[in-house]
Each structure stands twice: as structure tokens, then as C-alpha cells.
Amino acid sequence: MDTLELYIPKPEDGWFYCKMMSDPATMAYNAPWFPPDGCIPKAAEEWKRLCSEWIDAEPERFYAYLKRTSDGTFVGDVCFHYTPEHDWWDMGIVIFAPERGKGYGTQGLRLLAEHAFSHGVIRLHNEFETTRDAAYRMHRTIGFREIERRDGCVHLLLTKEDYRKGNAHMEPREFLDILHVAERLKDTTRHCTTSKGRRESVAEHCWRISLMAMLLRSEFPELDIDKVTRMCLIHDLGECFTGDIPTFLKTEENERTEEALLDAWVQSLPAPISDEMTALYAEMNALETPEAKLYKSLDKLEAVIQHNESPIETWEPHEYELNKTYAFDIVAFSDWLTALRREIYNDTIEKIEANK
């Protein structure tokens, strides 16, 4: 996902504000206040007022564009202003419709919160219709707490203290939503079969490599096995969205698609879960720490073990050689895993010979 930055617009940058405020797809959420399509009338005049009253007016008011750092494209805007009767700062965020679905909303909200709490703001407040589920999840992701529902709107609050301490909480509904997505892996089948010839599920594969990690705690006492287990549990969650594609068929485009869909989902989760999973995936992808190397080894080894357990008539021709060579490179960092790989190799040879 491309990164964003806050950009304080100059008067000549008003074309983007006017473009967003005049776009029905972007402003549809605003229709109850500006019927029929939510677009702001006389956007150019509103831009002049905004420049004179909101730019360089902190901490009372703040306004900025969200700019993509890779190419300088404006993708949305953010703002906040002080509301003395509640002693909080009401905020807003708008993502230009063509740029939605890329994780920019959550990232922009984090940028706004970080800036606000670094410039005298103590409490951020937002309210919107209870039907806007995506907006609700986005706010909850970075730690906003629901404080009230009234007249068809939900009110959320984020304090500086909670944001700095990362004191975000997961609602029961959010917990269930995560489980409902993960449940898809129970019905997502892999290329390999079980010993009785049934196609195994991705969930079963994830379960067994997690079990493998737990069993190896005493063999790798210097490693954080709890972290390895967490890596094993989440490593194939991207397949909730794409299904399983065998390693020997998976293309770079397949990997990019899976990564983008997974990242968008992870960024929508409550802050503690989202932050932990983002950090774990980054470590897993870098494949530099001993924990990441062990997780990756178990992932590959379990696949070879499962092939040894499945009926040989389910093997494809190329798998006879693949089962002899697969994963030797990834386990080379560990003598114990290398010895395990040799034992698996011996099982492969024995199986092939027995079925000649």
C-alpha cells in the first residue's frame, strides 16, 4: 500500500477541493445535509473561506490534504476544529471516490490523530450515520470508542491518552466478524489430500504447522515460539480472499493480489490486532529473524509430510522429484531441521519404492 502524508494546501491547490466537493460519488454520504447528491454548492467560494479561516489556525482549526508520497497525488482531505461546549475537537476525513478501497482511510485517520495530539488536541470526536459500517470499523481500528448512539448517528471519541497508550478495544461484534472471515479457510481446499484421500483444507494445514511449532519449543529454547505459533496461525489468511494456489502455479501477480486484499482487511481490524498482524506479516515477509525462518520452514515441511501421507496415486508426475528436493534450502539455517528434512526425504523414497 502506498504511503500518505499530510499536505497543507496553498490557495492554488483549491482545484482538488472543488473537484472532490463537486463529485457525487465522493460526497454521497453528505446528501442528508446537502440534497440531492451531497455536493457542496459554490465550492470555489467555500475554498476561499477555508483558506482564510482554517489554514494556519491551530489548535482551534486544522485542514490538510492527504497526499500520496510516491507521486504527489492528492487522495483526500482531513480536518478538525474545537467545539467548546463539549471540550473536544470535531474531525472529518474524506477520501476521493476513485482512491477508495486502498486502505487510505485508516492511514489518513492515523495521520490526522498523530498530528492533532502533537499540536495541543486532547480529544477527537466524530459522528456519522449508524449505517456507515466501513467508517465505523476504520475509526475503531485506530482506537476510537463508541460513546453514544442518537438520532440514527453513532458518536465516537479518541483521547490523546488512549491513542498514545494504544488502549483500543475490540467489540464482540468485531471479534465475530474476524472469525467469520477466518472460517472461510475451513472450506478452502489445498492441492494435497489427507491419508484417506480427502482434499485437506487450508485451516487444517495452519493447525498442524502451529502444532509443529508448539512441539519444537524445547528444540529451539532461544526462540519466541509463541510468536512462531502466531505466524503459523495467520500465514495463510490471505487465502480467505483468493483461495489456495499451489506454490508451483502461483505467479507474482497472484501474490500481489493476495497481499493487497489481505492488507486491506488487516488495516480494517481493531488497532491492537491490526498493529500486531501488520508487524508479524512484515517480519514474516522479510524472513530475517530466526522466528520467521522457523515458521517458513514448518510451512514448507508440513506440505512435504502431507504428501508423504497422502495416497501416491494423488501425486502429480512432477511431485515425485519435488518431494525429494523441496524445502532443503529454507531449513539450512538449522541442523535439527535439516536432519528432519532428511528423515522426510527417506519417507518419500520409501513410499515411492513401495509403490513401484
C-alpha positions as a printed NumPy array, in Angstrom:
array([[  0.   ,   0.   ,   0.   ],
       [  1.308,   3.467,  -0.91 ],
       [  2.075,   5.774,   1.997],
       [  0.405,   9.119,   2.567],
       [  1.46 ,  12.377,   4.165],
       [ -0.372,  15.464,   5.368],
       [ -0.047,  18.407,   2.977],
       [ -1.093,  21.946,   3.879],
       [ -2.647,  23.195,   0.632],
       [ -1.837,  26.535,  -0.963],
       [ -4.579,  28.736,  -2.46 ],
       [ -3.71 ,  27.483,  -5.941],
       [ -4.368,  23.884,  -4.821],
       [ -8.063,  24.6  ,  -4.433],
       [ -8.876,  22.78 ,  -7.672],
       [ -8.696,  19.467,  -5.812],
       [-11.033,  20.616,  -3.049],
       [-13.544,  21.836,  -5.645],
       [-13.192,  18.583,  -7.588],
       [-13.963,  16.479,  -4.504],
       [-16.792,  18.672,  -3.24 ],
       [-18.441,  18.554,  -6.691],
       [-18.148,  14.796,  -7.143],
       [-21.421,  12.95 ,  -6.315],
       [-19.654,   9.627,  -5.733],
       [-17.348,  11.217,  -3.161],
       [-19.998,  13.327,  -1.445],
       [-22.881,  10.835,  -1.365],
       [-22.503,  10.494,   2.422],
       [-23.286,  14.215,   2.678],
       [-26.66 ,  14.008,   0.889],
       [-28.809,  14.322,   4.054],
       [-27.309,  17.772,   4.656],
       [-26.885,  18.909,   1.045],
       [-29.573,  17.19 ,  -1.046],
       [-29.839,  15.673,  -3.509],
       [-26.274,  14.376,  -4.004],
       [-24.258,  15.83 ,  -1.097],
       [-22.124,  18.102,  -3.283],
       [-21.128,  21.449,  -1.776],
       [-22.654,  24.416,  -3.661],
       [-20.299,  27.235,  -4.6  ],
       [-17.243,  25.132,  -3.74 ],
       [-14.839,  27.802,  -5.005],
       [-16.225,  30.372,  -2.557],
       [-16.091,  27.79 ,   0.253],
       [-12.448,  27.136,  -0.608],
       [-11.597,  30.831,  -0.158],
       [-13.267,  30.854,   3.252],
       [-11.461,  27.686,   4.244],
       [ -8.091,  29.183,   3.285],
       [ -8.69 ,  32.321,   5.312],
       [-10.145,  30.677,   8.42 ],
       [ -8.63 ,  27.182,   8.65 ],
       [ -5.087,  27.291,   7.307],
       [ -2.503,  28.149,   9.999],
       [ -5.239,  28.343,  12.659],
       [ -4.13 ,  25.549,  15.021],
       [ -5.082,  24.328,  17.507],
       [ -8.543,  25.865,  17.001],
       [ -8.828,  24.637,  13.416],
       [ -6.817,  22.474,  11.059],
       [ -7.15 ,  21.451,   7.433],
       [ -4.882,  19.374,   5.188],
       [ -4.871,  17.272,   2.067],
       [ -3.823,  13.63 ,   2.112],
       [ -1.033,  13.329,  -0.453],
       [  0.389,  10.081,  -1.825],
       [  4.142,  10.228,  -1.352],
       [  5.048,   8.097,  -4.375],
       [  3.674,  10.501,  -6.991],
       [  2.322,  13.553,  -5.15 ],
       [ -1.32 ,  12.776,  -5.985],
       [ -3.967,  14.2  ,  -3.658],
       [ -6.307,  11.421,  -2.471],
       [ -8.47 ,  13.126,   0.166],
       [ -8.577,  15.635,   2.996],
       [ -8.781,  15.798,   6.797],
       [ -9.724,  18.48 ,   9.3  ],
       [-10.59 ,  19.206,  12.906],
       [-11.998,  22.147,  14.864],
       [-12.515,  22.879,  18.538],
       [-16.064,  22.568,  19.96 ],
       [-16.001,  24.397,  23.318],
       [-19.376,  23.169,  24.619],
       [-18.009,  19.617,  24.658],
       [-14.335,  20.426,  25.123],
       [-13.352,  18.243,  22.195],
       [-12.234,  18.663,  18.601],
       [-14.705,  17.545,  15.944],
       [-12.926,  15.975,  12.984],
       [-13.599,  14.932,   9.425],
       [-11.968,  12.814,   6.742],
       [-12.913,  12.402,   3.089],
       [-11.266,  10.049,   0.591],
       [-11.778,  10.939,  -3.08 ],
       [-14.013,   8.201,  -4.536],
       [-11.547,   6.945,  -7.211],
       [ -8.944,   6.384,  -4.464],
       [-11.134,   4.365,  -2.116],
       [-10.569,   0.708,  -1.305],
       [ -6.794,   1.157,  -0.953],
       [ -6.518,   1.489,   2.828],
       [ -6.105,   5.264,   2.641],
       [ -8.942,   5.989,   5.066],
       [ -7.324,   4.245,   8.017],
       [ -3.896,   5.614,   7.163],
       [ -5.246,   9.143,   6.815],
       [ -7.091,   8.871,  10.106],
       [ -3.876,   7.803,  11.846],
       [ -2.024,  10.759,  10.322],
       [ -4.732,  13.141,  11.499],
       [ -4.729,  11.711,  15.047],
       [ -0.938,  11.834,  15.278],
       [ -0.859,  15.443,  14.096],
       [ -3.736,  16.512,  16.326],
       [ -2.298,  15.041,  19.513],
       [  1.092,  16.572,  18.73 ],
       [ -0.434,  20.052,  18.374],
       [ -2.489,  20.619,  21.503],
       [ -5.581,  18.496,  20.811],
       [ -6.762,  16.376,  23.751],
       [ -9.892,  14.621,  22.456],
       [-11.064,  13.914,  18.891],
       [-14.747,  13.339,  18.192],
       [-16.606,  12.222,  15.102],
       [-20.189,  11.281,  14.334],
       [-21.876,   9.731,  11.316],
       [-24.825,   7.551,  10.41 ],
       [-25.018,   4.146,  12.082],
       [-25.36 ,   2.574,   8.624],
       [-21.799,   3.512,   7.618],
       [-20.154,   0.28 ,   8.719],
       [-16.851,   0.862,   6.882],
       [-16.382,   4.252,   8.54 ],
       [-17.181,   2.737,  11.935],
       [-14.587,  -0.034,  11.506],
       [-11.993,   2.461,  10.329],
       [-12.384,   4.613,  13.444],
       [-12.427,   1.629,  15.771],
       [ -9.237,   0.369,  14.125],
       [ -7.17 ,   3.244,  15.486],
       [ -8.805,   3.273,  18.914],
       [-11.955,   5.428,  18.808],
       [-14.509,   4.323,  21.382],
       [-18.249,   4.483,  20.859],
       [-19.788,   6.844,  23.389],
       [-23.364,   7.253,  22.18 ],
       [-25.95 ,   6.435,  19.514],
       [-28.599,   9.057,  18.957],
       [-30.959,  10.046,  16.154],
       [-29.522,   7.492,  13.749],
       [-25.91 ,   8.574,  14.349],
       [-23.039,   6.986,  16.239],
       [-20.662,   9.183,  18.254],
       [-17.039,   8.12 ,  18.726],
       [-14.257,   9.606,  20.824],
       [-10.483,   9.18 ,  20.841],
       [ -8.432,  10.668,  23.685],
       [ -4.785,  11.579,  23.473],
       [ -4.03 ,   9.26 ,  26.392],
       [ -5.755,   6.273,  24.818],
       [ -4.104,   6.876,  21.462],
       [ -0.622,   7.179,  22.959],
       [ -1.076,   4.068,  25.085],
       [ -2.71 ,   2.112,  22.291],
       [ -5.737,   1.474,  24.501],
       [ -8.061,   0.346,  21.727],
       [-10.609,  -2.339,  22.491],
       [-12.351,  -4.943,  20.383],
       [-16.12 ,  -5.138,  20.435],
       [-17.769,  -8.599,  20.486],
       [-19.179,  -7.954,  17.003],
       [-15.713,  -7.132,  15.678],
       [-14.404, -10.361,  17.194],
       [-17.135, -12.356,  15.478],
       [-16.507, -10.601,  12.154],
       [-12.851, -11.691,  12.252],
       [-13.841, -15.284,  12.97 ],
       [-16.389, -15.288,  10.145],
       [-13.683, -14.298,   7.661],
       [-11.204, -16.86 ,   9.033],
       [-13.872, -19.582,   8.84 ],
       [-13.54 , -19.493,   5.061],
       [-10.275, -21.413,   5.403],
       [-12.229, -24.438,   6.629],
       [-13.794, -24.696,   3.159],
       [-10.735, -23.554,   1.201],
       [ -9.027, -26.703,  -0.038],
       [ -5.353, -27.211,  -0.824],
       [ -3.726, -29.182,  -3.593],
       [ -2.779, -32.085,  -1.31 ],
       [ -5.004, -34.79 ,   0.196],
       [ -5.157, -36.43 ,   3.606],
       [ -4.052, -40.036,   4.185],
       [ -7.596, -41.168,   3.33 ],
       [ -7.639, -39.288,   0.042],
       [ -9.77 , -36.3  ,   1.078],
       [ -8.637, -32.85 ,  -0.031],
       [ -7.223, -31.083,   3.016],
       [ -8.309, -27.556,   3.953],
       [ -6.074, -24.55 ,   4.488],
       [ -7.32 , -24.424,   8.083],
       [ -6.042, -27.967,   8.674],
       [ -2.634, -27.06 ,   7.279],
       [ -2.441, -23.964,   9.524],
       [ -3.45 , -26.022,  12.553],
       [ -0.736, -28.618,  12.031],
       [  2.152, -26.231,  11.485],
       [  1.027, -24.444,  14.673],
       [  1.16 , -27.792,  16.465],
       [  4.623, -28.393,  14.987],
       [  5.801, -25.064,  16.419],
       [  4.491, -25.908,  19.882],
       [  6.191, -29.326,  19.833],
       [  9.547, -27.745,  18.963],
       [  9.667, -25.399,  21.954],
       [ 12.427, -27.403,  23.689],
       [ 14.43 , -27.796,  20.46 ],
       [ 14.579, -24.017,  19.944],
       [ 14.682, -22.592,  23.501],
       [ 16.27 , -19.342,  22.32 ],
       [ 13.326, -18.523,  20.031],
       [  9.994, -16.896,  20.837],
       [  7.849, -19.925,  19.999],
       [  4.66 , -18.068,  20.887],
       [  5.475, -15.639,  18.081],
       [  6.25 , -18.514,  15.712],
       [  2.873, -20.053,  16.552],
       [  1.107, -16.764,  15.842],
       [  2.879, -16.581,  12.492],
       [  1.75 , -20.117,  11.685],
       [ -1.847, -19.346,  12.599],
       [ -2.157, -16.261,  10.375],
       [  0.196, -17.054,   7.5  ],
       [ -2.489, -18.184,   5.038],
       [ -5.299, -15.77 ,   5.967],
       [ -4.857, -14.086,   2.585],
       [ -6.323, -17.229,   1.053],
       [ -9.666, -16.303,   2.649],
       [ -9.928, -13.869,  -0.275],
       [ -8.154, -15.664,  -3.143],
       [ -8.318, -19.362,  -2.37 ],
       [ -5.232, -21.58 ,  -2.365],
       [ -2.901, -21.635,  -5.359],
       [ -0.133, -24.288,  -5.223],
       [  3.403, -22.899,  -4.972],
       [  4.38 , -24.293,  -8.35 ],
       [  1.466, -22.47 , -10.028],
       [  1.45 , -19.198,  -8.082],
       [  2.547, -16.13 , -10.062],
       [  3.845, -12.754,  -8.873],
       [  0.519, -11.228,  -9.887],
       [ -1.31 , -13.796,  -7.727],
       [  0.927, -12.86 ,  -4.79 ],
       [  0.365,  -9.127,  -5.263],
       [ -3.408,  -9.595,  -5.42 ],
       [ -3.443, -11.728,  -2.28 ],
       [ -1.188,  -9.293,  -0.424],
       [ -3.332,  -6.281,  -1.356],
       [ -6.602,  -7.936,  -0.293],
       [ -5.091,  -9.193,   2.945],
       [ -3.553,  -5.823,   3.771],
       [ -6.853,  -4.001,   3.197],
       [ -8.606,  -6.41 ,   5.579],
       [ -5.873,  -6.246,   8.244],
       [ -5.93 ,  -2.444,   8.187],
       [ -9.689,  -2.544,   8.869],
       [ -9.288,  -4.514,  12.1  ],
       [ -9.226,  -3.017,  15.627],
       [ -5.901,  -1.326,  16.386],
       [ -4.283,  -3.914,  18.684],
       [ -4.997,  -6.768,  16.259],
       [ -4.193,  -4.737,  13.149],
       [ -0.901,  -3.475,  14.564],
       [  0.194,  -6.931,  15.738],
       [ -0.685,  -8.639,  12.47 ],
       [  0.954,  -5.911,  10.376],
       [  4.174,  -6.309,  12.354],
       [  4.05 , -10.106,  12.109],
       [  3.479, -10.091,   8.352],
       [  6.354,  -7.632,   7.854],
       [  8.68 ,  -9.899,   9.853],
       [  7.464, -12.997,   8.024],
       [  7.963, -11.396,   4.614],
       [ 11.452, -10.141,   5.463],
       [ 12.45 , -13.681,   6.506],
       [ 15.416, -12.4  ,   8.515],
       [ 14.643, -13.371,  12.135],
       [ 15.025, -16.931,  13.456],
       [ 11.297, -16.96 ,  14.266],
       [ 10.362, -16.099,  10.667],
       [ 12.758, -18.709,   9.301],
       [ 11.334, -21.398,  11.585],
       [  7.728, -20.538,  10.647],
       [  8.595, -20.673,   6.934],
       [ 10.406, -23.981,   7.362],
       [  7.423, -25.547,   9.116],
       [  5.074, -24.23 ,   6.431],
       [  7.078, -25.944,   3.693],
       [  7.905, -29.103,   5.642],
       [  4.29 , -29.752,   6.559],
       [  3.387, -29.767,   2.873],
       [  6.017, -32.44 ,   2.135],
       [  4.963, -34.502,   5.15 ],
       [  1.336, -34.34 ,   3.992],
       [  2.321, -35.538,   0.53 ],
       [  4.111, -38.482,   2.106],
       [  0.895, -39.277,   3.981],
       [ -1.443, -38.944,   1.005],
       [ -2.094, -41.81 ,  -1.446],
       [  0.642, -41.821,  -4.071],
       [ -1.933, -42.011,  -6.862],
       [ -2.901, -38.405,  -5.939],
       [  0.63 , -37.174,  -6.729],
       [  1.277, -35.342,  -9.956],
       [  4.3  , -36.522, -12.02 ],
       [  6.492, -33.538, -11.106],
       [  5.85 , -34.081,  -7.387],
       [  7.96 , -37.239,  -7.282],
       [ 11.068, -35.079,  -7.737],
       [  9.675, -32.07 ,  -5.862],
       [  9.093, -34.123,  -2.729],
       [ 12.778, -35.087,  -2.773],
       [ 14.136, -31.524,  -3.028],
       [ 11.513, -29.113,  -1.676],
       [ 12.447, -27.024,   1.429],
       [ 16.053, -28.198,   1.836],
       [ 17.194, -24.617,   1.194],
       [ 14.901, -22.948,   3.732],
       [ 15.862, -25.318,   6.588],
       [ 19.617, -24.989,   6.033],
       [ 19.941, -22.492,   8.909],
       [ 19.145, -25.245,  11.449],
       [ 20.927, -28.583,  11.899],
       [ 17.852, -30.047,  13.621],
       [ 15.502, -29.036,  10.798],
       [ 17.977, -30.289,   8.222],
       [ 18.003, -33.661,   9.973],
       [ 14.204, -33.623,   9.997],
       [ 14.166, -32.869,   6.278],
       [ 16.425, -35.869,   5.64 ],
       [ 14.013, -38.113,   7.549],
       [ 11.147, -36.788,   5.444],
       [ 13.228, -37.492,   2.335],
       [ 13.746, -41.062,   3.49 ],
       [  9.98 , -41.451,   3.906],
       [  9.493, -40.157,   0.369],
       [ 11.953, -42.646,  -1.108],
       [ 10.395, -45.486,   0.872],
       [  6.903, -44.532,  -0.339],
       [  7.991, -44.321,  -3.972],
       [  9.826, -47.639,  -3.817],
       [  6.901, -49.382,  -2.13 ],
       [  4.552, -48.326,  -4.9  ],
       [  6.636, -49.285,  -7.917]])
